[in-house]
Coordinates of C-alpha atoms and ligand atoms in Angstrom, one line a residue:
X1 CA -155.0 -169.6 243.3
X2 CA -153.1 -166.5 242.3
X3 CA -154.4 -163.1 243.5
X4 CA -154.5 -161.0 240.2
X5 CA -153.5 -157.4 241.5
X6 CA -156.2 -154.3 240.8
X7 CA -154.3 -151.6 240.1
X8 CA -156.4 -148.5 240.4
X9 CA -156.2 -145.7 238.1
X10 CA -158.0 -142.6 238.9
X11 CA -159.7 -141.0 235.9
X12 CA -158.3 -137.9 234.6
X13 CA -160.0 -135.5 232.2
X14 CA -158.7 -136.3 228.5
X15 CA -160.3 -132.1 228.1
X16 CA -156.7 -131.0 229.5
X17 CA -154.7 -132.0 226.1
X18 CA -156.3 -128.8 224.8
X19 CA -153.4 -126.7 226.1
X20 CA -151.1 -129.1 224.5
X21 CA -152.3 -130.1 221.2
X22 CA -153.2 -128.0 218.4
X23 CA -157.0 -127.0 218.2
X24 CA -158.1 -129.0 215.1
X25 CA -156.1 -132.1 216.8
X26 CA -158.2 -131.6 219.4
X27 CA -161.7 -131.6 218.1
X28 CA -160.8 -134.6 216.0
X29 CA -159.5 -136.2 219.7
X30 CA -162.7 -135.3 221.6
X31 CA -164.9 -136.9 218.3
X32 CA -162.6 -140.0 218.6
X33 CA -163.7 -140.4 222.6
X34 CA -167.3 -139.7 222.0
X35 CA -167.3 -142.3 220.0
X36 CA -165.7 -144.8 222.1
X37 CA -168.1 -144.0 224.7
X38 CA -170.6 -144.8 222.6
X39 CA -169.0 -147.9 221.4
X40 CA -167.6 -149.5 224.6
X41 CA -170.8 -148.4 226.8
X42 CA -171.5 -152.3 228.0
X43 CA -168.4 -153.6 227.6
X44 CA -164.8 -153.1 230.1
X45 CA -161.7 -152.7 228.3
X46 CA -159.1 -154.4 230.2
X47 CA -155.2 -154.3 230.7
X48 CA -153.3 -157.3 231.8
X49 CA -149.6 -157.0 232.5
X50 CA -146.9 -158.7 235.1
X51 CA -146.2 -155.4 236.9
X52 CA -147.8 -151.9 238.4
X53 CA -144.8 -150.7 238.4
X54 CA -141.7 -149.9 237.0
X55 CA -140.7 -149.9 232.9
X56 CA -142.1 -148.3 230.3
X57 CA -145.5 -150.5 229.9
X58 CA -146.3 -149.7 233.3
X59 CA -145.8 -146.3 232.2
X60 CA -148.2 -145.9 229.5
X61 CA -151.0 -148.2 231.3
X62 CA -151.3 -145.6 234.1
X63 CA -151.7 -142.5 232.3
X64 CA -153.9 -144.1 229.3
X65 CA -156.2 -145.8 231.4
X66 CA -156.6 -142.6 232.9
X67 CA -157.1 -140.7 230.1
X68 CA -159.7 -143.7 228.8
X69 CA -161.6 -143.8 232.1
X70 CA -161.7 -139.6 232.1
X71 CA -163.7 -140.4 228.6
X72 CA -166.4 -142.3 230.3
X73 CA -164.6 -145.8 229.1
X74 CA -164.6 -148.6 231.7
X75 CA -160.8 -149.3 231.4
X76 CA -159.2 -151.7 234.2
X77 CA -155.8 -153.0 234.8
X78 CA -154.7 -156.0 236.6
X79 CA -151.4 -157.6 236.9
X80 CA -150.8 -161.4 236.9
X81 CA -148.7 -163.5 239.3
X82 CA -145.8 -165.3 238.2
X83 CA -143.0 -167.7 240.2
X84 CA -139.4 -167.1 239.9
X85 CA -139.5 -169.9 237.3
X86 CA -142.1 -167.8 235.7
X87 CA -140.4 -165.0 235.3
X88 CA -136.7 -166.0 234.6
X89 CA -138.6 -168.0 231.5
X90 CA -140.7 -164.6 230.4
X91 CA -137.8 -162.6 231.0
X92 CA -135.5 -164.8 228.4
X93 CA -138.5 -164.8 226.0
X94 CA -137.8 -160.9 226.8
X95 CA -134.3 -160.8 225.9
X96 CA -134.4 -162.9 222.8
X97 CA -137.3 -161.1 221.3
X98 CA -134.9 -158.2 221.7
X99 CA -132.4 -160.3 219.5
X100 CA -130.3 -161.2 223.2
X101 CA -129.3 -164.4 225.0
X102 CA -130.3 -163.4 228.0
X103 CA -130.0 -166.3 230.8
X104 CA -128.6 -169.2 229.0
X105 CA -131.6 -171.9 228.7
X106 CA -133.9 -173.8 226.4
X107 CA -137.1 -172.3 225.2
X108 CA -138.8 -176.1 225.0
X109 CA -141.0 -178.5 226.5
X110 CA -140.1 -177.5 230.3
X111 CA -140.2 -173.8 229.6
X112 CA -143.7 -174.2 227.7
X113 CA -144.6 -176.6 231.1
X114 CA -143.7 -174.3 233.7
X115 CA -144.9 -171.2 231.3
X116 CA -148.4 -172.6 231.1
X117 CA -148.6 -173.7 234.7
X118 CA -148.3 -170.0 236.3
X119 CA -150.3 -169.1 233.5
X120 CA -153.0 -171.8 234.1
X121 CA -154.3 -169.8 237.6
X122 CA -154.2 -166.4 236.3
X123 CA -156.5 -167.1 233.6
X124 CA -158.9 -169.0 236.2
X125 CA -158.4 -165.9 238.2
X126 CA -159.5 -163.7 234.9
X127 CA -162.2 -165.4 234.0
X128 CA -164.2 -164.2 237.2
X129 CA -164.2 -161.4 236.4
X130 CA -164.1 -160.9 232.5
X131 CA -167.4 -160.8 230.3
X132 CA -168.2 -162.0 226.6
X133 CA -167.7 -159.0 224.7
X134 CA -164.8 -157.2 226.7
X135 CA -162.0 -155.7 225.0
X136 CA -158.8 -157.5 226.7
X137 CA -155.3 -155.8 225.7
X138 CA -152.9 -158.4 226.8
X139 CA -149.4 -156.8 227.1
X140 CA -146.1 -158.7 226.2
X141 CA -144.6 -162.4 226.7
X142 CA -146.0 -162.7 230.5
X143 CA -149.8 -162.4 229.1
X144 CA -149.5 -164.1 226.2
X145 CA -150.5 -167.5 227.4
X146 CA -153.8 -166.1 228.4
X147 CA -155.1 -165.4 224.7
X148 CA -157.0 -168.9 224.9
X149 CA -158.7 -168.9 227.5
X150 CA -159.9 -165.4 227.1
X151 CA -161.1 -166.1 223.6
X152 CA -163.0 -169.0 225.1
X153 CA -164.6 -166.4 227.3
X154 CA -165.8 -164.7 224.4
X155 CA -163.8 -161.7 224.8
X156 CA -162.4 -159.7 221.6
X157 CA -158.5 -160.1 222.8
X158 CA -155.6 -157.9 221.3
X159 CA -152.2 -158.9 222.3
X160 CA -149.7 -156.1 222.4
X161 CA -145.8 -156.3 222.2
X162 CA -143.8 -153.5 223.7
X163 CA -140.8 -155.4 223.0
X164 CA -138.8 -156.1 218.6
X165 CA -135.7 -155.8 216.7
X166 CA -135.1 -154.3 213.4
X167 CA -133.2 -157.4 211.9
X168 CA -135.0 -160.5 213.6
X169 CA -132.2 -163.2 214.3
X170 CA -132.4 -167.0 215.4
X171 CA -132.7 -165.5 218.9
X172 CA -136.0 -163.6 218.3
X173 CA -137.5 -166.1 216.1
X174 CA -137.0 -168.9 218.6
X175 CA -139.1 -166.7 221.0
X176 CA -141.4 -166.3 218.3
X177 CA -142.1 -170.2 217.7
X178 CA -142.2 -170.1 221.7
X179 CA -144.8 -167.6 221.7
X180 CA -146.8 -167.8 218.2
X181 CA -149.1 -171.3 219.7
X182 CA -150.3 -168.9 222.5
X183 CA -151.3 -165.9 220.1
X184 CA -152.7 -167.1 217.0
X185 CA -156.5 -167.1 218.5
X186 CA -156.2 -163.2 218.6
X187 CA -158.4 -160.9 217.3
X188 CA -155.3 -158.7 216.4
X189 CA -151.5 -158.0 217.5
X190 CA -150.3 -154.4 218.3
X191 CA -146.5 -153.9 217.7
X192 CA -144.5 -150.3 218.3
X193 CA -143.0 -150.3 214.4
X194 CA -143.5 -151.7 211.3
X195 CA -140.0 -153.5 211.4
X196 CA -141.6 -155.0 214.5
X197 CA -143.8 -157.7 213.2
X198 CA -143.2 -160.8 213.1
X199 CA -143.1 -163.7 210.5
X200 CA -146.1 -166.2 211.0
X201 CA -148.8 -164.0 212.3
X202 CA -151.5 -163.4 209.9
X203 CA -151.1 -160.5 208.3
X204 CA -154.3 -159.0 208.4
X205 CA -154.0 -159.0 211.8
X206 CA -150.9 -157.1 212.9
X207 CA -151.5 -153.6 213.7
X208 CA -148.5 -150.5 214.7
X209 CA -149.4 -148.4 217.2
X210 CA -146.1 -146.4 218.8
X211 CA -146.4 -145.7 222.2
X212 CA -146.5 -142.1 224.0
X213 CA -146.0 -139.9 227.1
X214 CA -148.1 -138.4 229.4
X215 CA -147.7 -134.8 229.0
X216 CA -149.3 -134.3 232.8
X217 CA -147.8 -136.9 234.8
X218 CA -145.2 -136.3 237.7
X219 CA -142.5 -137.2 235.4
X220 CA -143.3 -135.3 232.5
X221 CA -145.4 -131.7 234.0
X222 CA -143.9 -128.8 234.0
X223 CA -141.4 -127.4 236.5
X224 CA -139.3 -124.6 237.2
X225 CA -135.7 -124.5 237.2
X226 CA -135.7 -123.7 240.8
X227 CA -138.3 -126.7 242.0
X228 CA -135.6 -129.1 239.6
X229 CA -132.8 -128.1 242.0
X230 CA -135.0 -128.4 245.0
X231 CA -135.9 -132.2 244.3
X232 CA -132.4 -132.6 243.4
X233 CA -130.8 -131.6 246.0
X234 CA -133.9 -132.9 248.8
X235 CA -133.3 -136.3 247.4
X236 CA -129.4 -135.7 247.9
X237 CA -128.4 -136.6 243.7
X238 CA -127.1 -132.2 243.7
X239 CA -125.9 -130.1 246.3
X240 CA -128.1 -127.6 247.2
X241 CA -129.9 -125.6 249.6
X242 CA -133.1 -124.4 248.0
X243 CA -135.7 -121.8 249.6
X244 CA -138.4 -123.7 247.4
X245 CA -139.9 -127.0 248.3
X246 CA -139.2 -130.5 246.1
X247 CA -143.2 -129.8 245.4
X248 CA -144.7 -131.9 242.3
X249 CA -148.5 -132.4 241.4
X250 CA -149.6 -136.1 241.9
X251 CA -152.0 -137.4 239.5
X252 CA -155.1 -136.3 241.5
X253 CA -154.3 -132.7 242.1
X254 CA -152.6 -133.1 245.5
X255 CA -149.7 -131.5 246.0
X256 CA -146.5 -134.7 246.8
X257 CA -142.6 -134.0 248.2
X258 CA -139.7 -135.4 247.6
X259 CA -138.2 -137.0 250.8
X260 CA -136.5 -140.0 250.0
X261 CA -132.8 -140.5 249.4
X262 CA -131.4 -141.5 246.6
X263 CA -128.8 -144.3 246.8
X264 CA -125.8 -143.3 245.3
X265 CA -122.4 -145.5 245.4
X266 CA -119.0 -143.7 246.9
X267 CA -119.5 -140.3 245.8
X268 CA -120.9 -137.2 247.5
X269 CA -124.0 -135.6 245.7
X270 CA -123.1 -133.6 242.5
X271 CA -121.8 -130.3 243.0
X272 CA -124.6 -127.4 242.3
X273 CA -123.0 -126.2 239.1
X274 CA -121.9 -129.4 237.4
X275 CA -123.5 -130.1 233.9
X276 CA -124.9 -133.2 234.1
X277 CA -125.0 -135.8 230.8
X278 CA -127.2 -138.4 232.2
X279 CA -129.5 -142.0 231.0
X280 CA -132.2 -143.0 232.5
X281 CA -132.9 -146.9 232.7
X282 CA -133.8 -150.0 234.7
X283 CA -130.3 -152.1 235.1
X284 CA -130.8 -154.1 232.2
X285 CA -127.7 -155.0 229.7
X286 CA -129.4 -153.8 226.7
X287 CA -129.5 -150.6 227.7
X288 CA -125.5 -150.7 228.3
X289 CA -124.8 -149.4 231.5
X290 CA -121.4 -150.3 231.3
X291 CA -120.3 -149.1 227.4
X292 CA -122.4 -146.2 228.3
X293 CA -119.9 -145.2 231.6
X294 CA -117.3 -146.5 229.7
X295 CA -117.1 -144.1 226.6
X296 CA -118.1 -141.1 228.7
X297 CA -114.8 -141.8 230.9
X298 CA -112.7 -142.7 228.1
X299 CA -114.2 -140.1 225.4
X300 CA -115.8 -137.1 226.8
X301 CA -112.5 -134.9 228.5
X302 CA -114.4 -132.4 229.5
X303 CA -114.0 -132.1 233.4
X304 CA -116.8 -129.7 234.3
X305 CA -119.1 -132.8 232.7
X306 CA -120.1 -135.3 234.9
X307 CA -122.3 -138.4 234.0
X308 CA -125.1 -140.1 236.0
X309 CA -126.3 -143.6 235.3
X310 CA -130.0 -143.5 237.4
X311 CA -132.2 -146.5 238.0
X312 CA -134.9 -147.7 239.8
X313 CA -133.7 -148.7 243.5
X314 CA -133.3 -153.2 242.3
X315 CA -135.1 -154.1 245.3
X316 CA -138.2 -152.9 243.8
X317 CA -138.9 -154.3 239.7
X318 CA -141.1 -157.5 240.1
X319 CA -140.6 -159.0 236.9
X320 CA -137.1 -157.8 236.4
X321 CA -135.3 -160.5 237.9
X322 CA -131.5 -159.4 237.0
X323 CA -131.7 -156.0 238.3
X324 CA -129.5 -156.3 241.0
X325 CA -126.6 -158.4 239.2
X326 CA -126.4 -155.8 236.9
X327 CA -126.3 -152.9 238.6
X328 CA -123.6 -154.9 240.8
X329 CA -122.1 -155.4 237.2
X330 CA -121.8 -151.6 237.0
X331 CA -120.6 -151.0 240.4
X332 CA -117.6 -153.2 239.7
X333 CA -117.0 -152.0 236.3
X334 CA -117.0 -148.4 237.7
X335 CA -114.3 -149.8 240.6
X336 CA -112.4 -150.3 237.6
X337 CA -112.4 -146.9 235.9
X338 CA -109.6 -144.9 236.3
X339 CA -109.6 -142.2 239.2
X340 CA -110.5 -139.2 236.9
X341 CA -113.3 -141.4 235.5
X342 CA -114.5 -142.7 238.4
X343 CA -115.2 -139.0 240.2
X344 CA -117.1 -137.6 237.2
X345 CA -119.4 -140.9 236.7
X346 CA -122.5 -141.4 239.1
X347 CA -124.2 -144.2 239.9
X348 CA -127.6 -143.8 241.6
X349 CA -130.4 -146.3 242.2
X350 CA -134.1 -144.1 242.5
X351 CA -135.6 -144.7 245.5
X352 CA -139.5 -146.5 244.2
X353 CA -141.3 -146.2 247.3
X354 CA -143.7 -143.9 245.9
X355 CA -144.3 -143.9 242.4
X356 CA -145.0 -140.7 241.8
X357 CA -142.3 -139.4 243.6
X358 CA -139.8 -141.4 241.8
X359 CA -141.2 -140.4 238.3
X360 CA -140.7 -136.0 239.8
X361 CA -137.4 -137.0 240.9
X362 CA -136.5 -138.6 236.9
X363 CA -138.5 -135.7 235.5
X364 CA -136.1 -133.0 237.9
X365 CA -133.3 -135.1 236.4
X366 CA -134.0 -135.0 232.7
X367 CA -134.9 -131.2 232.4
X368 CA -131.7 -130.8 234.7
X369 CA -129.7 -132.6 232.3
X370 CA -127.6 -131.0 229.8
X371 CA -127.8 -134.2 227.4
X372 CA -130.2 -137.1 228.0
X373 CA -128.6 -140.4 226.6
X374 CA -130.1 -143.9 225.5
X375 CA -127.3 -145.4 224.1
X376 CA -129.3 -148.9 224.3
X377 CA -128.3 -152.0 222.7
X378 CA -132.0 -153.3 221.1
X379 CA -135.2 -151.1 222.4
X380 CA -138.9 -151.5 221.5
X381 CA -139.0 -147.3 222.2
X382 CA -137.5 -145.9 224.4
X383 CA -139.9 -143.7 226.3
X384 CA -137.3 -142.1 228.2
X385 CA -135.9 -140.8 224.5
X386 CA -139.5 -139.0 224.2
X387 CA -139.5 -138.0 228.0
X388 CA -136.2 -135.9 227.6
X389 CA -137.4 -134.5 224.2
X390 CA -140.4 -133.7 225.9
X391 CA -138.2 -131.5 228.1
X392 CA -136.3 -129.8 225.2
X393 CA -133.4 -131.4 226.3
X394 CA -130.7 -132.9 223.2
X395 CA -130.9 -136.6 223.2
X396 CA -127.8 -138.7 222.2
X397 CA -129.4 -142.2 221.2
X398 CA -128.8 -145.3 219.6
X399 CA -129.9 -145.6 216.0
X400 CA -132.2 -148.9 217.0
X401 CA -135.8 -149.4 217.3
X402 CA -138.3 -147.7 217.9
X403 CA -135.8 -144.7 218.5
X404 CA -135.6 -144.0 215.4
X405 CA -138.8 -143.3 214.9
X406 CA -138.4 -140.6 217.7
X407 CA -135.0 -138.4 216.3
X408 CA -133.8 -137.9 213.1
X409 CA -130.1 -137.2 213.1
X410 CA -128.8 -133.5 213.7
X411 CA -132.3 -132.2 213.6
X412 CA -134.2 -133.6 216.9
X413 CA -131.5 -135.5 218.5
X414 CA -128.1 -137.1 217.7
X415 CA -128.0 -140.7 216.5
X416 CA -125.2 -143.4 216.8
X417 CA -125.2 -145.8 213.6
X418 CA -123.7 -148.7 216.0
X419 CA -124.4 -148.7 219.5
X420 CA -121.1 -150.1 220.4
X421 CA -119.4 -147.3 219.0
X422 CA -117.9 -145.5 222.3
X423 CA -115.6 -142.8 220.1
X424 CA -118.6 -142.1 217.8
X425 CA -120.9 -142.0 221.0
X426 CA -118.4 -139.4 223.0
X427 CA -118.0 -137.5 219.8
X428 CA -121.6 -136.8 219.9
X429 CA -121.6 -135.7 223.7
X430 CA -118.6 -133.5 223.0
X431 CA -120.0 -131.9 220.0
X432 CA -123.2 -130.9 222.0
X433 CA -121.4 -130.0 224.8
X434 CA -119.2 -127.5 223.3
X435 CA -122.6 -126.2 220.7
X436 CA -125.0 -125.2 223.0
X437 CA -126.8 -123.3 220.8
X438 CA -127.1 -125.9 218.3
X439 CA -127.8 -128.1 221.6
X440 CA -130.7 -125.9 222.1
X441 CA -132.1 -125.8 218.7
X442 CA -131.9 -129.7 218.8
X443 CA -133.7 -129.7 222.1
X444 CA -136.6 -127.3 220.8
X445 CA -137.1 -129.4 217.8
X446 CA -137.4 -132.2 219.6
X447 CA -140.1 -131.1 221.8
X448 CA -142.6 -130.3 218.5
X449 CA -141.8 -133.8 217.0
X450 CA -143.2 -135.4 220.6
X451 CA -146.1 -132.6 220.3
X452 CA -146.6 -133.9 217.3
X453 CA -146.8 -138.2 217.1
X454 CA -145.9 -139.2 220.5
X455 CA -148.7 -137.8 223.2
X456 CA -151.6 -139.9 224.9
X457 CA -154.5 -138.3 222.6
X458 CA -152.4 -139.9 219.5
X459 CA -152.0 -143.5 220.4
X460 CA -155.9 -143.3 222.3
X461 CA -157.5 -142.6 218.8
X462 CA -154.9 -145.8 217.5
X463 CA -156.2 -147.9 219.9
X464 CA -160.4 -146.6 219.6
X465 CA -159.4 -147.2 215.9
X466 CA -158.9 -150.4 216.6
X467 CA -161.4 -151.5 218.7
X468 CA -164.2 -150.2 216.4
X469 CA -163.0 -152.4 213.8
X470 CA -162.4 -155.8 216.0
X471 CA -166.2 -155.3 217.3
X472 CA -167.6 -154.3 214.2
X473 CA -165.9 -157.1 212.7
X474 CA -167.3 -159.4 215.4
X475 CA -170.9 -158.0 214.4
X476 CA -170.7 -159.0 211.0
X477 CA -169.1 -162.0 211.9
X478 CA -172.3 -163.0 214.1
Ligands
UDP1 N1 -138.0 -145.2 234.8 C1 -138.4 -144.6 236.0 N2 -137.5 -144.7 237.0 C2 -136.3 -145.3 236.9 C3 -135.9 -145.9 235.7 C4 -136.8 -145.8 234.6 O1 -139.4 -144.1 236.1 O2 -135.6 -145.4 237.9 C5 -139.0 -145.1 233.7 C6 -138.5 -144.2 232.5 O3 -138.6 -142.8 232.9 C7 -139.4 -144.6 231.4 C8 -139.6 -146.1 231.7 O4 -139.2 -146.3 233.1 O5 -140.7 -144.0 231.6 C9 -138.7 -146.9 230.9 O6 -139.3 -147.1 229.6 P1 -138.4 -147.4 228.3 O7 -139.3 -147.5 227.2 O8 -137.4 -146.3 228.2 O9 -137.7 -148.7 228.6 P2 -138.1 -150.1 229.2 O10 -137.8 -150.1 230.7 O11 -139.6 -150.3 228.9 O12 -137.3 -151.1 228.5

């Protein structure tokens, strides 16, 4: 019998995104959670995913749960088990939803088998603990399976995919027909875009909610230049010997410090003065470590610019099982830059220990970054686009997904029409390098648009939206 993990989530006070929002956003926020106090007083609103930590889904859960529980809501999140088998199947669902390959392999009888079988024990698990009438947000291809049995349970069920592509292809529609069986007893799907949704789902049921930051959290709150150099050069990324501490605010108030190393391959920490062009990502091809090293070494000549390719330590991402061949892909593709290259690209795996501490040490990194780059093959969102622009940093990006719905070209970030691009790519780097007050403008911009559509009191009134409808529509129904 699996043991679903509890991941607590202390409640935080949703009052706080009054120094963030404008007023009259406000009021209409605080309306929106009264009534979703009101609404969900006897029933739990649950979040099941396949990991507490790591990638953007993981993300959002903690600070929206948060934010839902500050509100009086009974929000829970647990995380389902899964074998190996489990998740090398989930994680090729993953890729080919995202238009990919992904480990060669069938999508078939076996898949649906072995999918079904890990599934069978979490669900047993769930029902314990789930009531009729709870609100279950099932999150992406690992939870899918468990739309069933929920329903059986009587629960209102919303399956949520973090994960599309603009242009479906045979790839994603075979993980489509994979999936669609398990989903189509839903009370309603949630996708990031409009592009997002697929063929064969009832219509009517197919909702777009983007996803959003947390304004608060370690790796979005404020911090002075000074602190960003401190955690920088404590967790040995920049050289440095700072008379502040690496301080950050953890979630509940405490004061945390950075302590832990980061791993970085070959090279010495980054010298103190060095502008920095960085990405932020787990080591996943479609994020393109390798063209993203590549076109910085071959097309940004600019030798005070140095480039750093930061991850999460591979050791430590449950569900991602080809972390570590791909940041070993990097390593060796770095090996084979040339010399000047090779000393003006970093490679640096996060250490994960502590979660909070690794989110301060990507939030030190960002607003330390001269550019912020997602130069991603296929991406759902990209949170990390809206983390930088958060920051007021200039983000170079891929014209894909859901980033598009984040930057508009030349006024809150720079956009490559094709991802594979490398000149087009360094061209952009260059051109904000040698701007910097356009680079700054950029950055400012981009700030208000996340003020704007992509913080947590935006996608909470989305979801409450939601709900009200599914159990209103149940009432009727009855
Ligand atoms: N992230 C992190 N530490 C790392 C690498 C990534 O905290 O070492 C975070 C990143 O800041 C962002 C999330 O993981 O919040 C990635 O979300 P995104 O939507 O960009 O991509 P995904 O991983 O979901 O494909």
């Amino acid at each position: 019998m699996p043991h679903l993990e509890r991941v607590e989530v202390r409640a935080l006070a949703p009052q706080r995104f009054k120094e963030v929002i404008p007023v009259e956003r406000y009021d209409r926020f605080a309306e929106a959670i009264a009534q979703a106090r009101a609404l969900l007083a006897d029933r739990v609103v649950w979040n099941v995913n396949s990991t507490a930590k790591g990638g953007g889904v993981a993300e959002m859960l903690q600070s929206l749960i948060a934010y839902a529980k500050g509100a009086g809501v009974d929000a829970r999140w647990v995380v389902i088990e899964g074998d190996p088998d489990f998740f090398t199947i989930t994680k090729r669902i993953h890729n080919r939803l995202h238009g990919a390959e992904g480990s060669p392999g069938e999508l078939a009888g076996a898949e649906h088998a072995a999918y079904e079988h890990a599934l069978e024990a979490n669900g047993e698990a769930l029902l314990e603990e789930v009531a009729a009438g709870d609100i279950v947000l099932l999150h992406d291809p690992q939870t899918a399976g468990l739309t069933r049995t929920l329903k059986d349970a009587g629960a209102v069920v919303i399956w949520r995919c973090h994960v599309g592509l603009d242009m479906p292809n045979e790839l994603a529609r075979e993980a489509w027909r994979f999936l669609i069986p398990y989903i189509t007893a839903a009370d309603a799907y949630v996708f990031s875009r409009q592009a997002f949704q697929w063929e064969g789902l009832e219509q009517g049921k197919m909702h777009v909610i983007p996803p959003s930051i947390d304004a608060f959290s370690p790796k979005n709150q404020d911090m002075s230049p000074a602190t960003v150099d401190a955690i920088l050069s404590a967790t040995g990324l920049v050289e440095g010997d700072e008379n502040v501490p690496p301080a950050f605010l953890r979630v509940d108030g405490s004061e945390g410090k950075v302590t832990r190393p980061t791993q970085l391959f070959d090279l010495p920490p980054l010298r103190a003065g060095t502008r920095i062009i960085v990405q932020v990502s787990r080591w996943d091809r479609l994020k393109d470590p390798l063209g993203v090293m590549q076109g910085f070494a071959e097309h940004v000549p600019l030798e005070d610019a140095h480039l750093v390719l930061a991850g999460p330590s591979v050791e430590a991402v449950a569900d991602d099982p080809e972390g570590a061949e791909v940041l070993a892909e990097t390593h060796s593709a770095w090996e084979g830059l040339p010399a000047a290259g090779r000393e003006r690209v970093h490679l640096a795996c996060l250490p994960m220990e502590d979660g909070a501490e690794n989110a301060a040490i990507v939030n030190a990194i960002q607003r330390r970054a001269e550019i912020v780059v997602q130069k991603s093959i296929a991406e759902g969102f990209g949170l990390t686009v809206a983390e930088a622009m958060w920051k007021g940093r200039p983000v170079v990006a891929s014209r894909i997904g859901g980033i598009q719905d984040q930057i508009e070209d030349g006024v809150t970030g720079s956009l490559i029409d094709d991802p594979h691009d490398l000149a087009a790519y360094g061209a952009a780097l260059v051109n904000l390098l040698e701007n910097p007050a356009d680079a700054a403008g950029i950055g400012k911009a981009a700030q208000e648009r996340v003020r704007d559509a992509f913080l947590g009191p935006r996608h909470l009134m989305q979801y409450i939206d939601l709900i009200r409808k599914l159990v209103a529509g149940g009432e009727t129904a009855q």
